[in-house]
Short mmCIF file of C-alpha atoms and ligand atoms in Angstrom, two decimals:
data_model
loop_
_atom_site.label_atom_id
_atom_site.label_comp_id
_atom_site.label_asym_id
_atom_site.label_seq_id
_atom_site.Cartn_x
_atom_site.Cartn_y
_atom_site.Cartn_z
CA UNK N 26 96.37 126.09 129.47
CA UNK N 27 99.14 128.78 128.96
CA UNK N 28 98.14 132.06 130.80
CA UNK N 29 94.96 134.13 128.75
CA UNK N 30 96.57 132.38 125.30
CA UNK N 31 95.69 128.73 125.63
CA UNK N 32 99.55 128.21 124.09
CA UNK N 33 100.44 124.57 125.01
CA UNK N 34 103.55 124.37 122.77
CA UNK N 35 105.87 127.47 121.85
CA UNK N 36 108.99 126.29 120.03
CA UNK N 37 111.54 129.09 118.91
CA UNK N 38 113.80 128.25 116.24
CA UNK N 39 114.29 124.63 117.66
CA UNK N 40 117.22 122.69 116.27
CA UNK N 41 117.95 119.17 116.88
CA UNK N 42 120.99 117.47 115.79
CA UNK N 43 122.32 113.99 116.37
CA UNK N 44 125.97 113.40 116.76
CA UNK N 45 126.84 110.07 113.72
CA UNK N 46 129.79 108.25 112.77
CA UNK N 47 129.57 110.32 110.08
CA UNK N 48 129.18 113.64 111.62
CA UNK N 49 127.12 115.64 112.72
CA UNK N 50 123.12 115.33 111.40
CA UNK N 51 121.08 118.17 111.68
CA UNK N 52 117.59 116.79 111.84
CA UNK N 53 115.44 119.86 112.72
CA UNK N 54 115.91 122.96 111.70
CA UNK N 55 114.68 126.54 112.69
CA UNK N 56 111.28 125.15 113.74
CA UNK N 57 109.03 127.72 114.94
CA UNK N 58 105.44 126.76 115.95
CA UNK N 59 102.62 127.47 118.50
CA UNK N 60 100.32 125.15 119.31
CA UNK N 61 97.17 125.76 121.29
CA UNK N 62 94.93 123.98 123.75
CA UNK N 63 92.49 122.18 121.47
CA UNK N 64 94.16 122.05 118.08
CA UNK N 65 94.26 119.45 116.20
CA UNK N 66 97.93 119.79 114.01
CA UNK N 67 98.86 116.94 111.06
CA UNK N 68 102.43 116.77 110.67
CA UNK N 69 103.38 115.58 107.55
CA UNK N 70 106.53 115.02 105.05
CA UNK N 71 108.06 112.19 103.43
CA UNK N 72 110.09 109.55 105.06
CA UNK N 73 113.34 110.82 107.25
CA UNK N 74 112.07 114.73 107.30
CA UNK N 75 111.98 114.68 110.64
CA UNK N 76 108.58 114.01 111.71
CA UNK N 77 108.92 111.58 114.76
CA UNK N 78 111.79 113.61 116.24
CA UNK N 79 109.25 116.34 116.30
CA UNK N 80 106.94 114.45 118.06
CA UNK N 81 109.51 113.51 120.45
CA UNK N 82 110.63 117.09 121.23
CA UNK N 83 106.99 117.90 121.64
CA UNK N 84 106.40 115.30 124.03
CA UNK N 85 109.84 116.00 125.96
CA UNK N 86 111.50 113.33 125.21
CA UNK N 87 114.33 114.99 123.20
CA UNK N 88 116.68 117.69 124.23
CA UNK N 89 117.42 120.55 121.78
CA UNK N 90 120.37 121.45 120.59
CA UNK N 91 119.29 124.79 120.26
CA UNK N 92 116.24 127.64 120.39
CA UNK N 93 113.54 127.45 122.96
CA UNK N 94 110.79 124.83 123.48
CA UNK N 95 107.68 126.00 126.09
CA UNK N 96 105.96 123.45 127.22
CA UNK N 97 102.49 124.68 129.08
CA UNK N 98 102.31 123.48 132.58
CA UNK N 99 98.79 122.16 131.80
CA UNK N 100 100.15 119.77 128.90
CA UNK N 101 99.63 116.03 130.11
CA UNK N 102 100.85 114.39 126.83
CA UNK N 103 101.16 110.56 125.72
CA UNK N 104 102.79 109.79 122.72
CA UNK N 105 101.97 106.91 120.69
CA UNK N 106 104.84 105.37 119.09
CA UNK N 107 104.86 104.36 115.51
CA UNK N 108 107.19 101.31 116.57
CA UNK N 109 104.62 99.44 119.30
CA UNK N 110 107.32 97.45 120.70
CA UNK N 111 109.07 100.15 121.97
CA UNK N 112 106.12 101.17 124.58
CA UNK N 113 104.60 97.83 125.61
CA UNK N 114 105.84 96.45 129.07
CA UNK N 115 103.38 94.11 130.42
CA UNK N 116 103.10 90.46 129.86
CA UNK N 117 99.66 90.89 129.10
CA UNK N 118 97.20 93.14 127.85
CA UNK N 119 96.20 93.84 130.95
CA UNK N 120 99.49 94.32 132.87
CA UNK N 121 100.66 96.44 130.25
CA UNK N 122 97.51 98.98 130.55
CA UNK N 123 97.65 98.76 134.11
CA UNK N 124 101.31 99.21 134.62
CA UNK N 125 101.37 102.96 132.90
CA UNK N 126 97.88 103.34 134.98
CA UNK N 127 100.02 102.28 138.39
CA UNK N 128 103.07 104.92 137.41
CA UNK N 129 100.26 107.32 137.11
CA UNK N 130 99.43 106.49 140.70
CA UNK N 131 95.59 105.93 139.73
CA UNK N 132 93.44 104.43 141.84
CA UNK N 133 93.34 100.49 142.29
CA UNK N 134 89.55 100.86 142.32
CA UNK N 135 89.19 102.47 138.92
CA UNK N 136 91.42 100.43 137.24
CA UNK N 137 89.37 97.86 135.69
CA UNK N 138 86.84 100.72 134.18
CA UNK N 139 90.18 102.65 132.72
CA UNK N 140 91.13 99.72 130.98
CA UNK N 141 87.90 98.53 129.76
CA UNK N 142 87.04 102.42 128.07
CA UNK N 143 90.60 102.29 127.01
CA UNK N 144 90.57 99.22 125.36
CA UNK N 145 87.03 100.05 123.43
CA UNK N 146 88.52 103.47 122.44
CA UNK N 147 91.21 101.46 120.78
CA UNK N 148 89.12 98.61 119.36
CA UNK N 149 91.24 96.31 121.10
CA UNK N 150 88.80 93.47 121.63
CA UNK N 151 90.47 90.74 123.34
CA UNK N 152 90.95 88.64 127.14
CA UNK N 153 92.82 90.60 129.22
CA UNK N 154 95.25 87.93 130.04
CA UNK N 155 96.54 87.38 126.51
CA UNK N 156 100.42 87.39 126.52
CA UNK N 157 101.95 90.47 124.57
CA UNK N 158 103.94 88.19 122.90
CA UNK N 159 101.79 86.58 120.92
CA UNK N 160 99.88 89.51 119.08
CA UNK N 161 100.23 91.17 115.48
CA UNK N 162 101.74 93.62 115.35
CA UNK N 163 98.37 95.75 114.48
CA UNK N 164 97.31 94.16 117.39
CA UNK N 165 100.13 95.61 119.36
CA UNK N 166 99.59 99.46 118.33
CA UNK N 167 95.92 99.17 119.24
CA UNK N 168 97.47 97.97 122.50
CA UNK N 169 99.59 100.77 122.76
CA UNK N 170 96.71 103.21 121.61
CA UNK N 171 94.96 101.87 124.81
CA UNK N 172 98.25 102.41 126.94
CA UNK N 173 97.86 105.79 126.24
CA UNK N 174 94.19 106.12 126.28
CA UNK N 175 93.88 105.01 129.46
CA UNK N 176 96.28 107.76 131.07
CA UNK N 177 93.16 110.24 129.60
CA UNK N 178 96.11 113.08 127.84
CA UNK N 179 95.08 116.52 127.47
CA UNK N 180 97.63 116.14 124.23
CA UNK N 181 97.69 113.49 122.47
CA UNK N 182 100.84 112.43 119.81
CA UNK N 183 99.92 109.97 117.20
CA UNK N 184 103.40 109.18 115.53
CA UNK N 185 102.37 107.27 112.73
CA UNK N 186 101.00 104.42 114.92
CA UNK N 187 98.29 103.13 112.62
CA UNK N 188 100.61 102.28 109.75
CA UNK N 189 100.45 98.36 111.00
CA UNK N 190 96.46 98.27 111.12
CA UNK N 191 93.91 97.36 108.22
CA UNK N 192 91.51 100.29 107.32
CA UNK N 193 88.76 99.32 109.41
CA UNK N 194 91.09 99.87 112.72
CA UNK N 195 92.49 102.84 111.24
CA UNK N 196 89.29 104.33 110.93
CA UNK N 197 88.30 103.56 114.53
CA UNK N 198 91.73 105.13 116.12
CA UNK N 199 91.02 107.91 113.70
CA UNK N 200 86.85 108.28 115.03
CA UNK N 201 88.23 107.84 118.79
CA UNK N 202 90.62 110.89 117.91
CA UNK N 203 87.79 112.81 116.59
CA UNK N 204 85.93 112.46 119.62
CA UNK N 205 88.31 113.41 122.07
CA UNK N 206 89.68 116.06 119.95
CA UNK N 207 85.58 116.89 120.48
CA UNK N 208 86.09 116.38 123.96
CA UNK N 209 88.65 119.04 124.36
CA UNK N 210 92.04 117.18 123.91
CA UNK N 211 94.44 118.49 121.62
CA UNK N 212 95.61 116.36 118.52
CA UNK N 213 99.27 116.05 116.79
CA UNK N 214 98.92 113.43 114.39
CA UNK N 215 101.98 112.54 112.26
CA UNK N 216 100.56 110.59 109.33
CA UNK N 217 101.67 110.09 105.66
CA UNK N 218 97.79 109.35 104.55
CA UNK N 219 96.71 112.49 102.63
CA UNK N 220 93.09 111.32 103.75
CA UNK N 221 93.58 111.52 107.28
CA UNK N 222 94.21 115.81 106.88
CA UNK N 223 90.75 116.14 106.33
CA UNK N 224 90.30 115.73 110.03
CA UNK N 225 92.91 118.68 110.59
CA UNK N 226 92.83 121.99 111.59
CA UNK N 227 96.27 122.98 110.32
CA UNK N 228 99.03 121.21 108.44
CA UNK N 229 102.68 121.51 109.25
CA UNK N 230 104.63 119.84 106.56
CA UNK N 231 108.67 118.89 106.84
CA UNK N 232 111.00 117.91 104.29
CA UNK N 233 114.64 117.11 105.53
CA UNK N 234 114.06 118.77 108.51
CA UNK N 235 112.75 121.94 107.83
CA UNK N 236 108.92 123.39 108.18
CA UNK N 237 107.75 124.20 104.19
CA UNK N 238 104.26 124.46 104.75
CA UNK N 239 102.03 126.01 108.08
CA UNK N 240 98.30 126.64 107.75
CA UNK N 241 95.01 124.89 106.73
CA UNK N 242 94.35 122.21 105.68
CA UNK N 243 92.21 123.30 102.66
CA UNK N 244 95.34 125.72 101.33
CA UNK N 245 97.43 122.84 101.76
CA UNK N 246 95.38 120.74 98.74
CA UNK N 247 94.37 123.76 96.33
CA UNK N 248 96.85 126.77 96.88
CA UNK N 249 99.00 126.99 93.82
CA UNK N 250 102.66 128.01 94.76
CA UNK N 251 105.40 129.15 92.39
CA UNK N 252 103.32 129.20 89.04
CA UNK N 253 104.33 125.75 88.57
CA UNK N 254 100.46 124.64 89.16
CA UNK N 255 101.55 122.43 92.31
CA UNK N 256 99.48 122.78 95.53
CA UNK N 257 102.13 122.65 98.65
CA UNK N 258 101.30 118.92 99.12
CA UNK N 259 102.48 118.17 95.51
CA UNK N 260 105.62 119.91 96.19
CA UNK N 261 106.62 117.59 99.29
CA UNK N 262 105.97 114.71 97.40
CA UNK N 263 102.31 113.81 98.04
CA UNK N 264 99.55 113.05 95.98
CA UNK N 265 96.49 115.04 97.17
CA UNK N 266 93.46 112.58 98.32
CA UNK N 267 90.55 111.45 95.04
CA UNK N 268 88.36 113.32 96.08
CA UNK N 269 90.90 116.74 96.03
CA UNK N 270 92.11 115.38 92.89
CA UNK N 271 88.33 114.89 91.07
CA UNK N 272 87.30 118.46 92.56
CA UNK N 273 90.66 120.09 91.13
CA UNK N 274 89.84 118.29 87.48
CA UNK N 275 86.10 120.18 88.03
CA UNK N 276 87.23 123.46 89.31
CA UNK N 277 89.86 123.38 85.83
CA UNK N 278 87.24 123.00 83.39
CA UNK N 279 85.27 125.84 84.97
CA UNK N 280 82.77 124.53 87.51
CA UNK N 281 82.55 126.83 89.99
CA UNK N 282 82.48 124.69 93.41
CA UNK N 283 80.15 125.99 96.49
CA UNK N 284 82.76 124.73 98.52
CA UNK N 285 86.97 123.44 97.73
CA UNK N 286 86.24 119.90 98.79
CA UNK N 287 89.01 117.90 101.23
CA UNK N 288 86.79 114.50 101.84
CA UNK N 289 84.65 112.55 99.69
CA UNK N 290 81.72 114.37 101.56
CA UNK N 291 82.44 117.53 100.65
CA UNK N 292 82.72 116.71 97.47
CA UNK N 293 79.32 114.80 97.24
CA UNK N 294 78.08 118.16 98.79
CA UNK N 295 79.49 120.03 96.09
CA UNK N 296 78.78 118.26 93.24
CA UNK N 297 74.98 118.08 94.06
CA UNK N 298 75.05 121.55 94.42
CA UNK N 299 76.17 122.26 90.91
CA UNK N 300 73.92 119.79 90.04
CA UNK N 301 70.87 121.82 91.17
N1 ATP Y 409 118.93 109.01 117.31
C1 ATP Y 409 119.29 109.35 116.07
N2 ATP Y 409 120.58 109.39 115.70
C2 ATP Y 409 120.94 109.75 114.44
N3 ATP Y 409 120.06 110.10 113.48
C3 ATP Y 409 118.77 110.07 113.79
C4 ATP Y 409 118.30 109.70 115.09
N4 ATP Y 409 116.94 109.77 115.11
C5 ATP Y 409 116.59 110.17 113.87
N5 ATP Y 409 117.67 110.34 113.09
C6 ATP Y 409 117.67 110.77 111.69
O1 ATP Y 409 116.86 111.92 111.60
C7 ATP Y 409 116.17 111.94 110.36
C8 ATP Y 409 114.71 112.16 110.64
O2 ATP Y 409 114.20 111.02 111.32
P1 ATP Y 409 112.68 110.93 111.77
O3 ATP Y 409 112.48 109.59 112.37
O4 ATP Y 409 112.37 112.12 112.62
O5 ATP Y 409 111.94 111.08 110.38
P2 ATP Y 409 110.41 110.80 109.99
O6 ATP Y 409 109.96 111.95 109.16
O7 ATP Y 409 109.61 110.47 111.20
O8 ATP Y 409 110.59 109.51 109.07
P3 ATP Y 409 109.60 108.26 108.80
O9 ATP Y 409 108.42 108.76 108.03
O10 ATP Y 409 110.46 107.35 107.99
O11 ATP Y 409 109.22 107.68 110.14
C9 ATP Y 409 116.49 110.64 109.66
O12 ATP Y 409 117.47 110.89 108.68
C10 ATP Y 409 117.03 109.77 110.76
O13 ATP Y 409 118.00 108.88 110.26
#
């Protein structure tokens, strides 16, 4: 942690522009945004508003090409990549956990228990001598889910990298992030699933490359901006999750709600209240 503040990230009107045959492209812009040890943040915005570059400048692996990024000393970050191919090394599963666990210089010893938690964190149940090259591509995220597990982040950056696995996998990578989020670790999770905010402690959403929307998650579903009736996820292009959507069709025929409801459990608890 950062000093008395907890601060792990302090960017100050970060800009991040990429030199193109057909000029220059200005894919951040302005971004300003603290983070602090513990948080979990959803980034969010449609495709190409500069989401995964974001993730990449907060894990370091982007230079600016202008303002100020602070990185906390304490930060220990993996990023998990939306493309899997781009991380995995090994020729099998197990090579390719234990490689990023030999750069880390951890002990031989403790290997085979790093890789085991790692790989049941992920829901990555297979032999550990399976080539790489022959698994689905779901397969390969959770493998590079457990790459990163296994190096036991302080931060963790989820770019996206469920987008190849069915919704039962989804929901475990999503579970395993709520328990170490539990656990201490902070959470950046770039995701274009509405659902997934409800797990969020703030939203920051980007559209071509500038921030449009910082705060909770719950403001983020039911504020009303401009008078045109559209909550901020509306106006990036979103459609807010069923259960948003069923208590906003509720609160607009006069039900007063105990509570504005972001998950279908909230709304359950909400509903049976009025129904008391
Ligand atoms: N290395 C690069 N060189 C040139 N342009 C780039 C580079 N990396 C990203 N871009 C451009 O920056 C913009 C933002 O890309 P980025 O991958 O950050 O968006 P994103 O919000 O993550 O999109 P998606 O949801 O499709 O993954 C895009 O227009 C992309 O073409």
């Amino acid at each position: 942690m950062n000093g008395t503040s907890g601060r792990m990230f302090r960017l100050q009107g970060v800009n991040v522009a990429f030199h193109t045959p057909q000029g220059l492209q200005h894919v951040l812009k302005d971004i300003s945004l603290d983070i602090a040890a513990g948080e979990w943040v959803a980034l969010v915005g449609r495709n190409g508003s500069g989401k995964s570059t974001l993730a990449k400048v907060l894990a370091g692996r982007l230079p600016l090409s202008s303002g100020v990024l602070d990185i906390s000393a304490e930060v220990r970050s993996q990023l998990v990549f939306q493309n899997p191919e781009a991380q995995l090394v090994g020729d099998t599963i197990g090579e390719d956990i234990a490689f990023g666990l030999e750069n880390a210089a951890v002990e031989r010893s403790s290997m085979p228990g790093r890789i085991a938690e790692a790989m049941k964190q992920a829901g990555l149940r297979m032999p550990l001598d399976r080539p790489v090259k022959e698994l689905s591509g779901g397969q390969k995220q959770l493998l590079a889910a457990a790459d990163c597990l296994a190096l036991r982040p302080n931060v963790l950056i989820w770019d996206e990298a469920t987008s190849m696995l069915d919704p039962h996998g989804r929901l475990r990578l999503l579970q395993t992030a709520r328990k170490l989020h539990a656990d201490g670790v902070t959470i950046i999770w770039v995701t274009q699933l509405m659902e997934e905010l409800a797990a969020a402690q703030r939203v920051v959403a980007l559209e071509d490359g500038r921030m449009v929307y910082e705060g909770d998650n719950r403001r983020f579903f039911y504020d009303a901006l401009g008078g045109d009736g559209e909550a901020p996820c509306e106006r990036i292009g979103f459609a807010a999750p069923y259960a948003v959507q069923v208590a906003r069709r509720l609160l607009a025929s006069g039900h007063r709600l105990s509570v504005k409801p972001i998950d279908a459990s909230e709304l359950s608890g909400a509903v049976t209240a009025l129904c008391r």
